[in-house]
mmCIF file of C-alpha atoms in Angstrom:
data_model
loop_
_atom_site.group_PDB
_atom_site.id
_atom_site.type_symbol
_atom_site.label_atom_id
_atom_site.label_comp_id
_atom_site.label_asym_id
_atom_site.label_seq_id
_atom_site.Cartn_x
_atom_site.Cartn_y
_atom_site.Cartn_z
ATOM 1 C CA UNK Q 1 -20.890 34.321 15.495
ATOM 2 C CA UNK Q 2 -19.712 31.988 18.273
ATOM 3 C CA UNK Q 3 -20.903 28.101 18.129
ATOM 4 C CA UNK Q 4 -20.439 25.276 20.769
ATOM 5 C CA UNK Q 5 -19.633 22.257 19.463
ATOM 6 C CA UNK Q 6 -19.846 19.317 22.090
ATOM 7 C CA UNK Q 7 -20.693 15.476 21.147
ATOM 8 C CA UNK Q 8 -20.650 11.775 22.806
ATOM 9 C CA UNK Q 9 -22.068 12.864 25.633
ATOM 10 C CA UNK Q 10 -23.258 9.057 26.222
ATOM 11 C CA UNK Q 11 -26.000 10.378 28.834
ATOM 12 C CA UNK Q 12 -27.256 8.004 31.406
ATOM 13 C CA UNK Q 13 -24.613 5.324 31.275
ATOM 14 C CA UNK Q 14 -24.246 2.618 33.880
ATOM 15 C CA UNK Q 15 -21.225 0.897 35.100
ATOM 16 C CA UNK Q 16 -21.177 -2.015 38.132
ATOM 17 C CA UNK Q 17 -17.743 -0.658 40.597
ATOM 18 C CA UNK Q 18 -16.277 -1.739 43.804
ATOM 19 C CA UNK Q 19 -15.061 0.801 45.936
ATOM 20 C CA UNK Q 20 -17.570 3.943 44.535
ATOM 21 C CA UNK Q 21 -19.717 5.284 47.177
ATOM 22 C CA UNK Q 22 -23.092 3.889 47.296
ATOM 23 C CA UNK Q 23 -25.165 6.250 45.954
ATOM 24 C CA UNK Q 24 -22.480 7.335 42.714
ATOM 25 C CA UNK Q 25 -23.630 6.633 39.352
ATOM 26 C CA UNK Q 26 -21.693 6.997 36.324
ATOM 27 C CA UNK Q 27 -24.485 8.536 34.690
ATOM 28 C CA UNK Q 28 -24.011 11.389 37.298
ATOM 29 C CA UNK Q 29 -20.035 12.050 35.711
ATOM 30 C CA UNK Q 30 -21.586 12.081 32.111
ATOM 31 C CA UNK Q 31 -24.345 14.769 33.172
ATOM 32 C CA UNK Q 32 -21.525 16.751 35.026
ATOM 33 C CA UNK Q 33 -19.379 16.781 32.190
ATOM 34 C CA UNK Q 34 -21.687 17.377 29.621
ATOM 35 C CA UNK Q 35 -23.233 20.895 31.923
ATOM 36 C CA UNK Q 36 -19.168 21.479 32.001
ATOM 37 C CA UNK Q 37 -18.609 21.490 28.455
ATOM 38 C CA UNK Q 38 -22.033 23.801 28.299
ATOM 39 C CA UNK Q 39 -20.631 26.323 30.610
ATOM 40 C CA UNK Q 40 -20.113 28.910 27.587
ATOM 41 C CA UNK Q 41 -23.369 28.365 26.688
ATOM 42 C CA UNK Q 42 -25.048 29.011 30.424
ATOM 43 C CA UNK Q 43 -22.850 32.123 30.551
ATOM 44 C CA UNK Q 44 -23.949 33.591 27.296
ATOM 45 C CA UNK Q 45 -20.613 33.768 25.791
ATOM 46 C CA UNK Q 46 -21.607 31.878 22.343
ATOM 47 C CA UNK Q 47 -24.795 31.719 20.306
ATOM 48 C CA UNK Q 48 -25.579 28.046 18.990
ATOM 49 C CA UNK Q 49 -25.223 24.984 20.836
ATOM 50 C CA UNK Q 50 -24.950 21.884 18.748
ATOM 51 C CA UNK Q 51 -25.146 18.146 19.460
ATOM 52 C CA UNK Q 52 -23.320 15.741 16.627
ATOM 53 C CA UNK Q 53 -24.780 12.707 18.260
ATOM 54 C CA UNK Q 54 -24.689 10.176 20.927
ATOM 55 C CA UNK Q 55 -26.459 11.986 23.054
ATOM 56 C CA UNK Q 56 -27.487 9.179 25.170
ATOM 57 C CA UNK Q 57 -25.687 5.980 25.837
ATOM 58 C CA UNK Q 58 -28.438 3.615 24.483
ATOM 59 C CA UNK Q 59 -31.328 3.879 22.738
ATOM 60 C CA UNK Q 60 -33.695 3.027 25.747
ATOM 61 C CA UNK Q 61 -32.007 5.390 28.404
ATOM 62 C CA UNK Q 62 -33.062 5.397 32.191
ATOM 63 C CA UNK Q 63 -36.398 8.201 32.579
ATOM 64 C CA UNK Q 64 -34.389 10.131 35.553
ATOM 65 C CA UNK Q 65 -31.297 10.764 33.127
ATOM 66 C CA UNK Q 66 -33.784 12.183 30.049
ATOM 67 C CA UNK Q 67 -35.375 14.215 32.557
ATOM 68 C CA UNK Q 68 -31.593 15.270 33.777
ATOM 69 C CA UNK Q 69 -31.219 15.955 30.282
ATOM 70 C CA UNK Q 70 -34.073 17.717 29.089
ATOM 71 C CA UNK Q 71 -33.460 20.051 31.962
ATOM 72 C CA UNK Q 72 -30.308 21.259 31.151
ATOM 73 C CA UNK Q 73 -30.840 21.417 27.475
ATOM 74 C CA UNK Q 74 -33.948 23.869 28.760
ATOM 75 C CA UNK Q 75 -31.622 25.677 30.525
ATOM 76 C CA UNK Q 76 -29.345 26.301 27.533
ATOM 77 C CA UNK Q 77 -32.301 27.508 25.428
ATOM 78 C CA UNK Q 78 -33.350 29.946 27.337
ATOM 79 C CA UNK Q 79 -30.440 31.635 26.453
ATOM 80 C CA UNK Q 80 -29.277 30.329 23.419
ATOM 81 C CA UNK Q 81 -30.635 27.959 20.411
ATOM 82 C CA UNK Q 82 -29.886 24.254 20.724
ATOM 83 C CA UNK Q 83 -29.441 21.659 17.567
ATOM 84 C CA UNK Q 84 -29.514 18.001 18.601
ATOM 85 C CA UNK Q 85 -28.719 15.025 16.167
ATOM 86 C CA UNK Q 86 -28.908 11.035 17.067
ATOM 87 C CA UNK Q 87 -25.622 9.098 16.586
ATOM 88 C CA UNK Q 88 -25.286 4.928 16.182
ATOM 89 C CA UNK Q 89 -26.198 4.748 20.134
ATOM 90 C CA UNK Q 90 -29.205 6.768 19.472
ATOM 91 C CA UNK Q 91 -30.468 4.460 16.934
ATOM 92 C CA UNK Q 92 -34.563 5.246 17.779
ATOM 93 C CA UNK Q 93 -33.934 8.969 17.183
ATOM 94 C CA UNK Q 94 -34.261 11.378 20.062
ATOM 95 C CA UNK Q 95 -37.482 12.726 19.017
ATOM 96 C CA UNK Q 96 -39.063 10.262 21.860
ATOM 97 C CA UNK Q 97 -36.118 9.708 23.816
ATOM 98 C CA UNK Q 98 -36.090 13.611 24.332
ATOM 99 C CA UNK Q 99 -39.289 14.988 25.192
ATOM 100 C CA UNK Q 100 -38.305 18.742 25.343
ATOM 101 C CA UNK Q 101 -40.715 21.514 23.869
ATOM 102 C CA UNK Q 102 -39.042 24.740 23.873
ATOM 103 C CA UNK Q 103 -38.747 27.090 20.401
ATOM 104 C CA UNK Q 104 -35.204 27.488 21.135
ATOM 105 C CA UNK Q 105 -34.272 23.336 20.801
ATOM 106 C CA UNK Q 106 -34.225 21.766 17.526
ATOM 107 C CA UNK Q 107 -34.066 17.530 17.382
ATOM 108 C CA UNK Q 108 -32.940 16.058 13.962
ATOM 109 C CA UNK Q 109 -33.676 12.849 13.363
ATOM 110 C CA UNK Q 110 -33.343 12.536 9.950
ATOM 111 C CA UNK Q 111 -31.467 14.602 7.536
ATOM 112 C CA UNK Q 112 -32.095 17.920 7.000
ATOM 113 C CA UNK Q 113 -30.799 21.884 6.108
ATOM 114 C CA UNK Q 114 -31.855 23.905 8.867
ATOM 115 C CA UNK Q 115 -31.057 27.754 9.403
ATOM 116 C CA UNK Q 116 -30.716 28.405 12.856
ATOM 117 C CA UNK Q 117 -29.291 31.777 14.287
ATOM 118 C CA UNK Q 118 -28.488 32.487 11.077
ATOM 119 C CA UNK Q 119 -26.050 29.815 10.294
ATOM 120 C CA UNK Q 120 -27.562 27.638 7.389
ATOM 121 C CA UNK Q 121 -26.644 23.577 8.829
ATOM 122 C CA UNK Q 122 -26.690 20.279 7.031
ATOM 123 C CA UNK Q 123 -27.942 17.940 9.816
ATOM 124 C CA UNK Q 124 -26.871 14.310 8.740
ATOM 125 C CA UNK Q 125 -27.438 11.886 11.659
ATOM 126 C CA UNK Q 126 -25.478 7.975 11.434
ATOM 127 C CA UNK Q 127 -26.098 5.981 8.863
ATOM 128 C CA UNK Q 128 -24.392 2.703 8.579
ATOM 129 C CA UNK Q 129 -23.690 2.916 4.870
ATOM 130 C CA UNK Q 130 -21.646 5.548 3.316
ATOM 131 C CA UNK Q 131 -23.113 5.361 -0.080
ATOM 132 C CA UNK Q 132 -26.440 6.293 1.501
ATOM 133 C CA UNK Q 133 -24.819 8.592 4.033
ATOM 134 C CA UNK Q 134 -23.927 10.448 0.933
ATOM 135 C CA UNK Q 135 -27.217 10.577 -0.635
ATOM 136 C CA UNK Q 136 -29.003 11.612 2.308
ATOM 137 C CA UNK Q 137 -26.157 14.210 2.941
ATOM 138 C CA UNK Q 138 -26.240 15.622 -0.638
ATOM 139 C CA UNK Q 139 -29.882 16.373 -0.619
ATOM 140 C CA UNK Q 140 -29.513 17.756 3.197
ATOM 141 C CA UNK Q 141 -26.830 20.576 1.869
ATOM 142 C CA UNK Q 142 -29.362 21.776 -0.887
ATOM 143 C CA UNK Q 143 -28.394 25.456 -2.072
ATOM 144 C CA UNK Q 144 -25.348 25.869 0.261
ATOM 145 C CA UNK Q 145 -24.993 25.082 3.447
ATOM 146 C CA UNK Q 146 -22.190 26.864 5.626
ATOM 147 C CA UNK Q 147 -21.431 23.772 8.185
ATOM 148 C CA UNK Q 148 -22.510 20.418 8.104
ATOM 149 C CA UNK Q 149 -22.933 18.207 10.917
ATOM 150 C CA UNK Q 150 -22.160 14.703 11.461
ATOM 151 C CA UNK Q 151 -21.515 11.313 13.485
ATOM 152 C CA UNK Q 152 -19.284 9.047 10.880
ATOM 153 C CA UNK Q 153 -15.894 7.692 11.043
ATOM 154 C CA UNK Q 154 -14.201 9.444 8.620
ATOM 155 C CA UNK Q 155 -11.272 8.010 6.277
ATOM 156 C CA UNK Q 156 -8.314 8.639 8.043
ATOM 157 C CA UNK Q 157 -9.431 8.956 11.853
ATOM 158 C CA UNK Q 158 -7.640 7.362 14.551
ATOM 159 C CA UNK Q 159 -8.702 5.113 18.075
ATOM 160 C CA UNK Q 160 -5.945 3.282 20.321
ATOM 161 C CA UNK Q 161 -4.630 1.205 17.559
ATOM 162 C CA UNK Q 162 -6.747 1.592 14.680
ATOM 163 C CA UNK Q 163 -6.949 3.633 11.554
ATOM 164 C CA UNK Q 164 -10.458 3.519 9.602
ATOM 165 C CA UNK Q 165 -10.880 3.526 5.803
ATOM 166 C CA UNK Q 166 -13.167 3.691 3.540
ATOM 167 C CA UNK Q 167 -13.609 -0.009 1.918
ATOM 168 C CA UNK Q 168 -12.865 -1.191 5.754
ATOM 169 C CA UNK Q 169 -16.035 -0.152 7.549
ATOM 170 C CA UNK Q 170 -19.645 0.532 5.275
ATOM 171 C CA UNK Q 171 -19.801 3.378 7.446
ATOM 172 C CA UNK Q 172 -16.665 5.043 6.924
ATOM 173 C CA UNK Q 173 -16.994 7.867 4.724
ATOM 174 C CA UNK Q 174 -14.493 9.733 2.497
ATOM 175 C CA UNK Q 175 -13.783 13.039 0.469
ATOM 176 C CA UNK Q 176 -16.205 10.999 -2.395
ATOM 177 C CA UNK Q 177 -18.598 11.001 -0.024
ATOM 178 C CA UNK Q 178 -19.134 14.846 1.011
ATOM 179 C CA UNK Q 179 -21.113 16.976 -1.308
ATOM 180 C CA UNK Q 180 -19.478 19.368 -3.554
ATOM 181 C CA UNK Q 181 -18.620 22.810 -1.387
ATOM 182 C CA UNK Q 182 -18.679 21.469 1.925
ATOM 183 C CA UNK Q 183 -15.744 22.842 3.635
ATOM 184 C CA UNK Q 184 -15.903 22.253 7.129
ATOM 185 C CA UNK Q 185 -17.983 19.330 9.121
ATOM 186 C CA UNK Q 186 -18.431 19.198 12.602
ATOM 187 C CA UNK Q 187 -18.689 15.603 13.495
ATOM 188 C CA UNK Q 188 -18.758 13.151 16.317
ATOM 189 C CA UNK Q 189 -18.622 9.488 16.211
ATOM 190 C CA UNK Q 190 -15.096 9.096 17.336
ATOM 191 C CA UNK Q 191 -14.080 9.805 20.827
ATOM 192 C CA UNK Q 192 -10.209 11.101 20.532
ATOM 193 C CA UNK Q 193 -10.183 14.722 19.117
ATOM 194 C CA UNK Q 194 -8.527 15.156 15.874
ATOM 195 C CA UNK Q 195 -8.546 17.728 13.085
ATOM 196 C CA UNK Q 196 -7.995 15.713 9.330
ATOM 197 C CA UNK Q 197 -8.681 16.682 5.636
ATOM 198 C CA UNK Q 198 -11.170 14.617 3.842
ATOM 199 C CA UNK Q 199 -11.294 16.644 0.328
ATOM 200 C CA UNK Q 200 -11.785 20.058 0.035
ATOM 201 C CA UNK Q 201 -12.693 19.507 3.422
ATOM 202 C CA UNK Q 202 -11.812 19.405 7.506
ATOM 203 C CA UNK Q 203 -12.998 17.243 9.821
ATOM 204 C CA UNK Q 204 -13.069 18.233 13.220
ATOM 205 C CA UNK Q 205 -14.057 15.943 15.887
ATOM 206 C CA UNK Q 206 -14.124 17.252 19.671
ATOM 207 C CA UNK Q 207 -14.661 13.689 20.806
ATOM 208 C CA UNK Q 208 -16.511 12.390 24.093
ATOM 209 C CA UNK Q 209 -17.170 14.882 27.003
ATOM 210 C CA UNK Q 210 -16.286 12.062 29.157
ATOM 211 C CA UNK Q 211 -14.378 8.571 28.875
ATOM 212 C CA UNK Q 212 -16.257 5.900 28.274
ATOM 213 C CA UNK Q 213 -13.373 3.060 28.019
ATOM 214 C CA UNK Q 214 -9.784 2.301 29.675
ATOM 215 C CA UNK Q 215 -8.336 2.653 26.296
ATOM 216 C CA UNK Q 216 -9.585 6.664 26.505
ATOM 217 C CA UNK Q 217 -7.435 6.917 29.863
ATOM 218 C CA UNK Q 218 -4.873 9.719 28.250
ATOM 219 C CA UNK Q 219 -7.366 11.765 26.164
ATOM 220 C CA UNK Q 220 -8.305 14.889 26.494
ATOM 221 C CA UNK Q 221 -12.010 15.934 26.922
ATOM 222 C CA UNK Q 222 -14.043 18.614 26.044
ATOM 223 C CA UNK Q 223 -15.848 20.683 23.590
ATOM 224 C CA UNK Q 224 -15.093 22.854 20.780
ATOM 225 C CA UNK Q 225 -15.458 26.502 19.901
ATOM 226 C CA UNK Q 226 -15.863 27.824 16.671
ATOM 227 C CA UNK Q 227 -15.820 31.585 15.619
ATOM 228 C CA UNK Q 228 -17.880 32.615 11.831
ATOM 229 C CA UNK Q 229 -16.276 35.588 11.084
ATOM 230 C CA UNK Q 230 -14.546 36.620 7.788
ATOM 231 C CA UNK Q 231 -12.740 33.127 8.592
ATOM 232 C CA UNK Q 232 -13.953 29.772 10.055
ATOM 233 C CA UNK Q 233 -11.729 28.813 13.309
ATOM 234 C CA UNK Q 234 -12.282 26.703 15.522
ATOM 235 C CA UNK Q 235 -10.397 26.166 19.119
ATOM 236 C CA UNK Q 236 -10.700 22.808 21.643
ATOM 237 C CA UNK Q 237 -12.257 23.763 25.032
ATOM 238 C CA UNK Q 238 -10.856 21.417 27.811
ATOM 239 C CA UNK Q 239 -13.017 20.305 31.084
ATOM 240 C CA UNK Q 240 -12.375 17.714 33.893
ATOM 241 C CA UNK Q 241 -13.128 13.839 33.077
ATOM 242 C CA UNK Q 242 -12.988 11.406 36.103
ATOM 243 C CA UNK Q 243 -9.642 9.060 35.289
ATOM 244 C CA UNK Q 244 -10.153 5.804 33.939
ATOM 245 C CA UNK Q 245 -6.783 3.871 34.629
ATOM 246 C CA UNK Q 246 -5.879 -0.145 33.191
ATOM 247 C CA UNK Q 247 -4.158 -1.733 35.095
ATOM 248 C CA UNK Q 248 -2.324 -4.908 34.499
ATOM 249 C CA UNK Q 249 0.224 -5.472 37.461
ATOM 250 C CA UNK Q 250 1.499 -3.578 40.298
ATOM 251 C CA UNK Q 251 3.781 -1.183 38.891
ATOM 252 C CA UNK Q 252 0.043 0.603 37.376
ATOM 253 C CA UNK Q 253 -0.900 0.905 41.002
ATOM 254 C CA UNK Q 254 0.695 3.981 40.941
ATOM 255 C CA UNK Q 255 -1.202 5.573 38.238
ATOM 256 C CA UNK Q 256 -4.410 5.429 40.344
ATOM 257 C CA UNK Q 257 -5.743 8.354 42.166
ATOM 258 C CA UNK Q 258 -8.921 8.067 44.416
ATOM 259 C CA UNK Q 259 -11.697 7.812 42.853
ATOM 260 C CA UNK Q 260 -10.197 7.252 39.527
ATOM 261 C CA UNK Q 261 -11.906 3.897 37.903
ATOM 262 C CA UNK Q 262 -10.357 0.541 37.022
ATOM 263 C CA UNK Q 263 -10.234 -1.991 34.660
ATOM 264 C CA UNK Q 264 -8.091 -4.786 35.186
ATOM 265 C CA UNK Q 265 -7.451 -7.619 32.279
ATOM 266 C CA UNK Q 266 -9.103 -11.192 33.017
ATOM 267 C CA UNK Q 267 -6.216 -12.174 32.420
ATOM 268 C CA UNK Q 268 -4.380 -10.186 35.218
ATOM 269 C CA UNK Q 269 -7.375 -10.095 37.787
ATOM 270 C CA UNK Q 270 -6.048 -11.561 40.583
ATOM 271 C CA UNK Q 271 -7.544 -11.079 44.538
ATOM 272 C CA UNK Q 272 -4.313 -9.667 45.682
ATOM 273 C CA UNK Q 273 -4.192 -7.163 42.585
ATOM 274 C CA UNK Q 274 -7.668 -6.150 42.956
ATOM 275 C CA UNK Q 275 -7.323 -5.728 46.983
ATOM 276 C CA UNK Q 276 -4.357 -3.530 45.888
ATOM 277 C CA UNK Q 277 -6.002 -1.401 43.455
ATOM 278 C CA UNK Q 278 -9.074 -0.826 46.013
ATOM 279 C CA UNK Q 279 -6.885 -0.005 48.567
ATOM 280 C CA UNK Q 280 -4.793 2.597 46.098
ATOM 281 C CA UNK Q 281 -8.776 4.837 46.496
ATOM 282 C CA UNK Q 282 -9.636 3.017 42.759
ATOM 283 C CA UNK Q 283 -13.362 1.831 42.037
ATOM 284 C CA UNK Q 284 -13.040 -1.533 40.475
ATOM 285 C CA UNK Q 285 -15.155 -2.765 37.313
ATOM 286 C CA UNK Q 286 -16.677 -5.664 37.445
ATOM 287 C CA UNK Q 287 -17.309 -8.645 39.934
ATOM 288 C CA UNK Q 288 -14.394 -10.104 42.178
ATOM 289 C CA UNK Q 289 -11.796 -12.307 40.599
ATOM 290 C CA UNK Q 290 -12.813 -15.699 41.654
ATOM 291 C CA UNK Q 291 -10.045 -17.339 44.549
ATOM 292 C CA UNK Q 292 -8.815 -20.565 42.087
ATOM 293 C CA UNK Q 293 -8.860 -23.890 43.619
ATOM 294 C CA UNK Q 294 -6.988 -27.180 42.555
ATOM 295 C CA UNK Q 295 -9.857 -29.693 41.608
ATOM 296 C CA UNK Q 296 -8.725 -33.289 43.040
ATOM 297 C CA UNK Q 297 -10.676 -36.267 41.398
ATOM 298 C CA UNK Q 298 -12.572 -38.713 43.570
ATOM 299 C CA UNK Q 299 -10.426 -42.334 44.542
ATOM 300 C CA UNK Q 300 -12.526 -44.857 43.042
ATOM 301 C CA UNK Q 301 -14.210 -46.781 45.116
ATOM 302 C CA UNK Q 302 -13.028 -49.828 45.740
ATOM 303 C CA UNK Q 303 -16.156 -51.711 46.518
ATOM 304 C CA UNK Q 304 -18.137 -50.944 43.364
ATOM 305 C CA UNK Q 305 -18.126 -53.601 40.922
ATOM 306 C CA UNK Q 306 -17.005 -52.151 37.113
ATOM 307 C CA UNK Q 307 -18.962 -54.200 34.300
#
């Protein structure tokens, strides 16, 4: 048994650049990477597809990129069965956000076990509170379960500069919070990839399919393959992501290749620096930094009359 694992697909997200050609959309490079990370799936070389969340970028995404999306997860279900689950940015569920009726595509909006291809799932969407995270997740597992899926932090994950605990975020769940013989969760939430131990437990997390943030500029992105054989193993699938570069003075002008997109610091935005970093092929967020002008105060008047 051969499972796809993608996540954070963050479907139909917009971003305002200079420099992009007029008719790109970053909602385009999500869709691309997401039918990237499917590839296996489209080729028949695995047997379950599953979704750990964030499928969309907001809860109310643009019509043309559901329709994009209900497509392609058609397309996979024709030849294999599909298992979607809402994360935080999917707060409305995807039941109405993703109008697809095939008997191969399963949407989980609410906690569940569900035995799909053979492969008994716990299917625990986001919940902002642990505590009831665990409830919900406890009753989901039942009898057994052989994987369960979720979108949490999880005690011990990492972003640029952060480490989450439990205590820190309600969210945040920990080995107290998985039910007893859960050994491996598939979850998404957090867009780095990482393998950690919670428990008795590991937590893998592929992370996005595409970067969603400057800070995400020297990640990895992907999908992940597992194998259910006399063993669970799992392996990280790598496809492209369009670079995302920061830059915060002119020796990052070098990091930018065309097309790649740009954030610069308010602090740093300057017209020559943003000229520069156009001119380097980079597609700028955000409007232009403002030209600054020295504000001179008005003589008085000598001929009014001060009371």
């Amino acid at each position: 048994m051969r499972i796809l694992h993608v996540t954070d697909t963050h479907l139909g997200a917009h971003l305002h650049v200079r420099g992009a050609p007029r008719d790109w959309r970053r909602g385009d490079d999500h869709l691309a990477c997401l039918r990237a990370a499917l590839q296996p799936a489209l080729d028949e070389q695995v047997d379950l597809v599953l979704h750990t969340g964030d499928v969309f970028d907001r809860s109310s995404p643009p019509p043309d990129a559901v329709d994009a999306a209900a497509e392609l997860w058609r397309q996979v279900a024709r030849r294999v069965p599909v298992v979607l689950m809402p994360g935080n940015h999917d707060r409305k569920g995807l039941s109405r956000t993703t109008p697809v009726h095939h008997p191969g595509i399963h949407v989980v909006d609410h906690g569940e076990r569900l035995v799909v291809a053979d492969v008994a799932l716990a299917v625990v969407p986001f919940l902002a509170d642990a505590d009831g995270w665990a409830q919900v997740a406890k009753r989901a597992v039942g009898p057994g379960v052989d994987l369960l899926l979720a979108h949490q932090a999880v005690d011990g994950c990492r972003v640029p500069g952060y480490t989450f605990r439990v205590g820190r975020h309600r969210d945040c769940i920990g080995p107290e919070h998985l039910p007893a013989g859960i050994t491996h969760v598939l979850c998404g939430h957090i867009h780095p990839r990482q393998v950690l131990p919670c428990g008795d437990a590991v937590v893998v997390m592929p992370g996005s399919t595409e970067r969603t943030s400057a800070s995400e500029e020297h990640q990895t992105k992907g999908a992940c393959l597992w194998t259910l054989d006399r063993e669970i193993r799992w392996d990280f699938v790598d496809t492209p992501a369009r670079p995302w570069v920061e830059v915060r003075g002119p020796t990052d002008l070098a990091r930018i290749a065309p097309g790649s997109l740009v954030s610069i610091p308010r602090k740093q935005r300057t017209p020559d620096l943003d000229a520069a970093a156009r001119a380097a092929g980079g597609w700028v967020l955000g409007p232009p930094p403002q030209v600054r002008t020295r504000r001179h105060r008005r003589p008085p008047d000598p001929q009014a009359t001060l009371f």
